[in-house]
Coordinates of C-alpha atoms and ligand atoms in Angstrom, one line a residue:
M1 CA -56.6 -18.6 57.1
M2 CA -54.4 -21.5 56.4
R3 CA -56.5 -22.4 53.4
I4 CA -56.2 -18.9 52.2
A5 CA -52.6 -18.7 53.1
K6 CA -51.6 -21.9 51.4
P7 CA -52.6 -20.8 47.9
S8 CA -51.0 -17.4 48.6
I9 CA -47.8 -19.1 49.5
F10 CA -48.2 -21.3 46.4
Y11 CA -48.7 -18.1 44.3
C12 CA -45.8 -16.4 45.9
V13 CA -43.6 -19.4 45.1
L14 CA -45.0 -19.4 41.6
L15 CA -44.3 -15.7 41.3
L16 CA -40.8 -16.2 42.5
V17 CA -40.2 -19.0 40.0
F18 CA -41.6 -16.9 37.2
T19 CA -39.6 -13.8 38.3
T20 CA -36.5 -15.9 38.4
I21 CA -37.2 -17.4 35.0
G22 CA -38.1 -13.9 33.8
C23 CA -34.9 -12.5 35.2
K24 CA -33.0 -15.4 33.6
Q25 CA -34.7 -14.7 30.3
N26 CA -33.9 -11.0 30.7
K27 CA -30.3 -11.9 31.4
K28 CA -30.3 -14.1 28.3
E29 CA -31.8 -11.3 26.3
N30 CA -29.1 -8.9 27.7
Q31 CA -26.5 -11.5 27.0
S32 CA -27.6 -11.9 23.4
E33 CA -27.8 -8.1 23.1
M34 CA -24.2 -8.0 24.3
E35 CA -23.3 -10.7 21.9
T36 CA -24.9 -8.6 19.0
A37 CA -23.0 -5.6 20.3
K38 CA -19.8 -7.6 20.3
T39 CA -20.5 -8.8 16.8
E40 CA -21.2 -5.2 15.8
S41 CA -18.0 -3.9 17.1
E42 CA -16.2 -6.8 15.5
Q43 CA -18.3 -6.8 12.4
N44 CA -15.3 -6.8 10.1
P45 CA -13.4 -9.6 11.7
I46 CA -9.8 -9.6 10.4
E47 CA -8.9 -13.1 9.2
E48 CA -5.5 -14.2 10.0
T49 CA -4.1 -17.3 8.3
I50 CA -0.7 -18.7 7.4
F51 CA 0.2 -17.8 3.8
G52 CA 3.4 -19.9 3.7
E53 CA 6.7 -20.7 5.3
M54 CA 10.1 -19.2 4.6
P55 CA 13.0 -21.6 3.8
D56 CA 14.2 -21.1 7.5
G57 CA 10.8 -22.2 8.8
T58 CA 9.5 -18.7 9.6
K59 CA 5.8 -18.6 9.1
V60 CA 4.4 -15.8 6.9
K61 CA 1.0 -14.6 8.0
K62 CA -1.8 -13.3 5.8
F63 CA -4.3 -10.7 7.2
T64 CA -7.6 -10.0 5.3
L65 CA -8.9 -6.6 6.1
K66 CA -12.6 -6.0 5.3
N67 CA -15.0 -3.1 5.5
E68 CA -18.8 -2.8 5.5
A69 CA -18.9 -1.9 1.8
G70 CA -17.4 -5.3 0.9
M71 CA -13.9 -4.3 0.0
E72 CA -11.1 -6.8 1.0
V73 CA -7.4 -6.3 1.2
D74 CA -5.0 -9.2 1.8
V75 CA -1.6 -8.2 3.4
I76 CA 1.2 -10.7 4.1
T77 CA 4.0 -10.3 6.5
Y78 CA 6.6 -11.1 3.9
G79 CA 7.5 -7.7 2.4
G80 CA 4.3 -6.2 3.8
I81 CA 2.9 -7.2 0.4
I82 CA -0.7 -6.5 -0.6
T83 CA -1.5 -9.7 -2.5
R84 CA -5.1 -9.0 -3.3
W85 CA -7.4 -6.0 -3.1
T86 CA -11.0 -6.2 -4.3
A87 CA -12.9 -3.1 -5.5
P88 CA -16.4 -2.7 -7.0
D89 CA -17.0 -1.6 -10.6
K90 CA -19.9 0.6 -11.4
Q91 CA -22.3 -2.4 -11.3
G92 CA -21.0 -3.3 -7.9
N93 CA -19.0 -6.3 -9.0
Y94 CA -15.9 -6.8 -6.8
E95 CA -12.7 -7.8 -8.5
D96 CA -9.0 -7.9 -7.6
I97 CA -7.3 -4.8 -8.9
V98 CA -3.7 -5.5 -8.0
L99 CA -1.1 -7.8 -9.6
G100 CA 0.2 -10.5 -7.3
F101 CA 0.6 -14.2 -6.8
D102 CA -1.3 -17.0 -5.0
S103 CA 1.7 -18.5 -3.2
L104 CA 4.7 -17.4 -1.1
E105 CA 6.9 -19.5 -3.3
Q106 CA 6.1 -17.4 -6.3
Y107 CA 7.1 -14.2 -4.4
L108 CA 10.3 -15.9 -3.3
D109 CA 11.1 -17.1 -6.8
G110 CA 11.3 -13.5 -8.0
S111 CA 8.7 -10.8 -8.0
P112 CA 9.1 -7.3 -9.6
Y113 CA 8.1 -5.8 -6.2
F114 CA 4.4 -6.7 -6.7
G115 CA 2.5 -5.0 -3.9
A116 CA 5.5 -4.7 -1.6
L117 CA 6.7 -2.2 0.9
I118 CA 9.9 -0.6 -0.3
G119 CA 12.8 0.5 1.9
R120 CA 15.1 1.8 3.1
Y121 CA 15.1 3.7 -0.1
G122 CA 12.4 3.8 -2.8
N123 CA 13.9 3.9 -6.3
R124 CA 17.5 4.5 -7.3
I125 CA 20.7 5.8 -5.7
A126 CA 23.4 6.5 -8.3
N127 CA 26.3 4.1 -8.3
G128 CA 25.1 2.7 -4.9
K129 CA 27.0 5.4 -3.1
F130 CA 26.1 8.4 -0.9
S131 CA 27.9 10.5 1.7
L132 CA 26.6 11.7 5.1
D133 CA 28.6 13.9 7.4
G134 CA 31.8 13.3 5.4
E135 CA 31.4 9.5 5.4
T136 CA 30.8 7.6 2.2
Y137 CA 28.4 4.6 2.3
T138 CA 28.4 1.9 -0.3
L139 CA 25.2 0.0 -1.1
A140 CA 24.5 -2.9 -3.4
T141 CA 24.4 -2.1 -7.1
N142 CA 21.4 -4.3 -7.9
D143 CA 20.2 -2.4 -11.0
G144 CA 23.1 -2.0 -13.4
D145 CA 25.4 0.5 -11.9
N146 CA 22.8 1.7 -9.4
H147 CA 21.1 0.8 -6.2
L148 CA 17.4 0.1 -6.4
H149 CA 14.6 -0.2 -3.9
G150 CA 16.8 -0.9 -0.8
G151 CA 19.2 -3.4 -2.3
E152 CA 19.5 -7.2 -2.5
K153 CA 17.3 -7.8 0.4
G154 CA 15.2 -4.7 0.8
F155 CA 12.1 -4.3 3.0
D156 CA 10.1 -6.1 0.3
K157 CA 12.0 -9.4 1.1
V158 CA 12.0 -9.4 4.9
V159 CA 9.4 -10.9 7.2
W160 CA 7.7 -8.1 9.2
N161 CA 5.9 -8.5 12.5
G162 CA 2.2 -8.1 12.0
V163 CA -0.6 -7.2 14.4
A164 CA -4.1 -6.6 13.3
K165 CA -6.9 -4.8 15.1
N166 CA -10.2 -3.1 14.5
T167 CA -10.1 0.7 15.2
D168 CA -12.6 3.4 14.9
K169 CA -11.0 4.3 11.5
G170 CA -11.4 0.7 10.2
A171 CA -9.6 -2.6 10.3
N172 CA -5.9 -2.3 10.3
V173 CA -2.7 -4.2 10.4
E174 CA 0.4 -2.7 11.9
L175 CA 3.7 -4.0 10.5
T176 CA 7.0 -3.5 12.3
Y177 CA 10.6 -4.3 11.3
T178 CA 13.9 -3.4 12.8
S179 CA 16.7 -2.9 10.2
Q180 CA 20.0 -3.4 11.9
D181 CA 22.8 -0.8 11.7
G182 CA 24.7 -1.5 8.4
E183 CA 22.0 -3.6 6.9
E184 CA 22.3 -3.3 3.1
G185 CA 25.0 -0.8 3.7
Y186 CA 22.9 1.9 5.4
P187 CA 24.0 3.5 8.6
G188 CA 21.9 3.4 11.8
K189 CA 19.5 0.9 13.4
L190 CA 16.1 1.8 11.9
D191 CA 12.9 0.9 13.6
V192 CA 10.1 1.0 11.0
K193 CA 6.3 0.8 11.5
V194 CA 3.9 0.7 8.6
T195 CA 0.1 0.8 9.3
Y196 CA -2.4 -0.2 6.6
T197 CA -6.0 0.9 7.6
L198 CA -9.0 0.0 5.4
T199 CA -11.6 2.7 6.0
A200 CA -15.4 2.5 5.6
D201 CA -15.3 4.7 2.4
N202 CA -13.0 2.3 0.5
A203 CA -9.7 3.9 1.2
L204 CA -6.5 2.2 2.2
D205 CA -4.7 4.7 4.4
I206 CA -1.0 3.9 4.8
Q207 CA 1.1 5.5 7.6
Y208 CA 4.9 5.0 7.6
E209 CA 7.0 5.8 10.6
A210 CA 10.7 5.3 11.4
V211 CA 13.3 6.2 14.0
T212 CA 17.1 5.8 13.8
D213 CA 20.0 5.7 16.3
K214 CA 22.4 7.3 13.8
P215 CA 21.9 9.9 11.0
T216 CA 20.7 8.0 7.9
V217 CA 18.5 8.3 4.8
V218 CA 15.0 7.0 4.5
N219 CA 12.5 7.0 1.7
L220 CA 9.6 4.4 2.0
T221 CA 6.9 3.6 -0.5
Q222 CA 4.4 1.1 -1.6
H223 CA 4.8 -0.8 -4.9
S224 CA 1.3 -2.0 -5.8
Y225 CA 0.7 -2.5 -9.5
F226 CA -2.9 -1.6 -10.3
N227 CA -5.0 -2.8 -13.1
L228 CA -8.5 -1.4 -12.5
S229 CA -10.1 -3.5 -15.2
G230 CA -10.0 -6.5 -12.9
Q231 CA -8.4 -8.4 -15.8
L232 CA -4.9 -8.5 -14.5
S233 CA -3.3 -9.9 -17.6
K234 CA -4.6 -7.1 -19.8
Q235 CA -2.6 -4.0 -20.6
I236 CA -3.4 -0.8 -18.7
L237 CA -3.1 1.6 -21.7
D238 CA -6.9 2.2 -21.5
H239 CA -6.6 3.9 -18.0
E240 CA -6.7 7.7 -17.7
I241 CA -4.1 9.1 -15.4
Y242 CA -4.1 12.5 -13.7
L243 CA -0.9 13.8 -12.0
N244 CA -1.0 17.0 -10.1
A245 CA 2.4 18.1 -11.3
D246 CA 3.7 20.9 -13.5
A247 CA 7.2 19.3 -13.7
Y248 CA 8.9 15.9 -13.7
L249 CA 12.5 14.7 -13.3
P250 CA 14.2 13.7 -16.6
V251 CA 16.6 10.8 -16.2
D252 CA 19.8 9.5 -17.7
G253 CA 20.4 6.1 -19.2
G254 CA 20.5 4.4 -15.8
L255 CA 17.1 6.1 -14.8
I256 CA 18.9 8.5 -12.4
P257 CA 17.4 12.0 -12.4
T258 CA 19.7 14.4 -14.1
G259 CA 18.8 17.1 -11.6
E260 CA 16.7 19.1 -13.9
F261 CA 13.1 20.0 -13.1
R262 CA 11.4 19.9 -16.5
E263 CA 8.0 21.4 -17.4
V264 CA 5.5 18.8 -18.5
A265 CA 3.5 21.3 -20.6
G266 CA 3.4 20.3 -24.3
T267 CA 5.1 16.9 -23.7
P268 CA 3.8 13.3 -23.3
F269 CA 4.5 13.8 -19.5
D270 CA 1.7 16.3 -19.2
F271 CA -1.1 14.6 -17.1
K272 CA -2.5 17.8 -15.6
E273 CA -5.7 16.8 -17.3
P274 CA -6.7 13.1 -17.2
K275 CA -5.1 11.4 -20.2
L276 CA -5.1 7.8 -21.4
I277 CA -1.8 6.1 -20.6
G278 CA -1.7 4.7 -24.1
K279 CA -2.2 8.1 -25.8
E280 CA 1.4 9.2 -26.1
I281 CA 3.4 6.3 -24.5
E282 CA 4.8 5.4 -27.9
A283 CA 5.6 9.0 -28.9
D284 CA 9.0 9.8 -30.3
N285 CA 10.5 11.2 -27.1
E286 CA 14.0 10.6 -25.7
Q287 CA 12.7 10.3 -22.1
L288 CA 10.1 7.7 -23.0
D289 CA 12.8 5.8 -24.8
L290 CA 15.0 5.9 -21.7
G291 CA 12.2 4.7 -19.5
K292 CA 10.8 2.2 -22.0
G293 CA 7.6 4.1 -21.3
Y294 CA 6.7 6.1 -18.2
D295 CA 9.1 5.4 -15.4
H296 CA 9.8 8.8 -13.9
C297 CA 9.2 10.9 -10.8
W298 CA 6.8 13.8 -11.1
V299 CA 7.3 16.8 -8.9
L300 CA 4.0 17.2 -7.1
N301 CA 2.5 20.7 -7.0
E302 CA 2.4 22.2 -3.6
G303 CA -1.2 22.8 -2.7
E304 CA -2.7 24.5 0.3
E305 CA -3.3 21.2 1.9
D306 CA -0.5 19.2 3.4
F307 CA -2.2 16.0 2.3
G308 CA -3.6 16.7 -1.1
L309 CA -4.7 14.8 -4.2
A310 CA -1.5 13.8 -6.0
A311 CA -2.8 11.5 -8.7
S312 CA -5.8 9.5 -10.0
A313 CA -6.4 6.7 -12.4
Y314 CA -9.7 6.0 -14.0
H315 CA -10.8 3.0 -16.0
P316 CA -13.8 4.1 -18.1
N317 CA -15.1 0.6 -18.9
T318 CA -15.6 -0.5 -15.3
G319 CA -16.0 3.0 -13.9
R320 CA -13.3 2.3 -11.2
L321 CA -11.5 5.4 -10.0
L322 CA -8.4 5.4 -7.9
E323 CA -7.3 8.6 -6.1
V324 CA -4.0 8.9 -4.5
Y325 CA -3.4 11.4 -1.6
T326 CA 0.0 12.0 0.0
N327 CA 2.2 14.4 1.9
E328 CA 5.2 13.3 -0.2
P329 CA 6.8 15.7 -2.7
G330 CA 7.0 13.2 -5.5
I331 CA 5.3 10.3 -7.3
Q332 CA 6.9 7.7 -9.5
F333 CA 4.5 6.8 -12.2
Y334 CA 5.7 3.5 -13.7
S335 CA 3.8 1.9 -16.5
G336 CA 4.9 -1.6 -16.0
N337 CA 7.4 -1.5 -18.9
F338 CA 9.6 -4.3 -17.5
L339 CA 6.8 -6.9 -17.2
D340 CA 7.4 -9.4 -20.0
G341 CA 4.7 -12.0 -19.9
T342 CA 6.8 -14.6 -18.1
L343 CA 4.9 -14.5 -14.7
P344 CA 1.5 -16.1 -14.4
A345 CA -1.4 -13.9 -13.6
Q346 CA -3.9 -14.8 -10.8
T347 CA -6.8 -14.3 -13.1
G348 CA -5.3 -16.5 -15.9
G349 CA -2.8 -15.6 -18.6
T350 CA 0.4 -13.9 -17.8
Y351 CA 1.6 -10.5 -16.6
V352 CA 2.4 -9.0 -20.0
K353 CA 4.3 -5.7 -20.6
R354 CA 2.2 -2.8 -19.2
S355 CA -0.4 -5.0 -17.5
G356 CA -0.1 -2.9 -14.3
F357 CA 0.9 0.6 -13.3
C358 CA 2.4 1.9 -10.1
L359 CA 1.9 5.2 -8.4
E360 CA 4.8 5.3 -5.8
T361 CA 4.5 8.3 -3.5
Q362 CA 8.0 9.2 -2.3
H363 CA 10.9 11.7 -2.1
Y364 CA 12.8 12.0 -5.4
P365 CA 15.1 9.2 -6.6
D366 CA 18.8 9.7 -5.8
S367 CA 18.1 12.5 -3.3
P368 CA 21.1 11.6 -1.1
N369 CA 23.3 12.7 -4.0
Q370 CA 21.3 15.7 -5.2
A371 CA 21.6 18.8 -3.0
D372 CA 18.7 20.6 -4.7
F373 CA 16.2 17.8 -3.9
P374 CA 14.2 17.8 -0.6
S375 CA 16.3 16.1 2.1
V376 CA 15.8 12.4 3.0
R377 CA 18.0 12.6 6.0
L378 CA 16.7 11.2 9.3
N379 CA 18.5 12.1 12.6
P380 CA 18.3 10.4 15.9
G381 CA 15.5 11.9 17.9
E382 CA 13.4 12.6 14.8
T383 CA 10.5 10.5 13.5
Y384 CA 10.2 9.9 9.8
S385 CA 6.5 10.2 9.1
S386 CA 4.8 9.8 5.7
R387 CA 1.2 9.2 4.8
T388 CA -0.4 8.0 1.5
M389 CA -4.1 7.1 0.9
F390 CA -5.4 5.1 -2.0
K391 CA -9.1 5.7 -2.3
L392 CA -11.4 3.8 -4.6
S393 CA -14.8 4.8 -6.0
T394 CA -16.7 4.6 -9.3
K395 CA -18.0 7.2 -11.7
Ligands
LIG1 C1 10.3 1.2 -10.0 C2 11.4 1.6 -11.0 C3 11.3 0.8 -12.2 C4 11.4 -0.6 -11.9 C5 10.3 -1.0 -11.0 C6 10.4 -2.4 -10.6 O1 9.1 1.7 -10.3 O2 11.3 3.0 -11.2 O3 12.3 1.2 -13.0 O4 12.6 -1.0 -11.4 O5 10.3 -0.2 -9.9 O6 10.5 -3.3 -11.6

């Protein structure tokens, strides 16, 4: 019995050893499965690096958002600036499609709002003055006699707090900033949150939110200069623009809307069918003279959807198509007329006149002084909420 028992004990021990090893191996397999799962859920890791340092020592972070398709968007905490944004052409080649700089110093030295978040007020406020509840507020006049893009130190020149995470909608970065009561002359302490989300289908979804503790005015936007050719120092005149607007806002010599809503039909301002930027930009037209090209706000047609297609830009050579969706009532189409070839381009050469165009979704310029324009007033207890999506594809 013993003789029989001995081998059976031996086999039992052997079995136990194997089972244990087997279990361990299973555990290992499970573990590596878990690791794969973890990698899958974090398959678009968001890189976080230091982009530079402010003169006071504050570190400026850079987040790189990526999606499965291969698109990458670099966002820095200084100004919430999009410094790089890669998109495929029709052959699948990814290239940077936004004007920007390689270093923080260049942004600090003077940037024409490349890629920046704009606040508290996108575009101009006449004579840097507006009234609210009988009180007059005086803002910086940083553009001739007028106030432009939030003043001397707008939201494009402050360091935001940035937190990045992967969500079921895609990789995102949430930027927050508190603008103190009286900052740049505006009333109310304003808490602002801007979320950039890069989706799987090559769209950058931007959600803006703000709350105030006193009645104030708010009009936030994004000031990316696009050049879909990927050759950032080349002119953008060969892009076709579509604007879903029957009217635009003519301006005076200081680029302040006159208050008139003018029909685009039969004018160089008609982009109801896609049209090359270069086609009529040099036409003999008083409004083009005043803007030195296109630098106007189009009154977006109200569609059935709250969040409809406002504009698109198409670059036939590369096949890149940019679509802009928004719930804002206006879009400033600016054809980069003030660029003058003095700033170095990331892809070599310089940023020459009209080497980038902007499609800034927003409420109309100078709304605080124009009773017929949709209101930009924000009261305590309300939440400012605005959404714009830039979607890229090829055709
Ligand atoms: C906006 C304005 C332009 C110009 C640029 C920045 O688009 O409408 O007039 O100031 O910003 O250079």
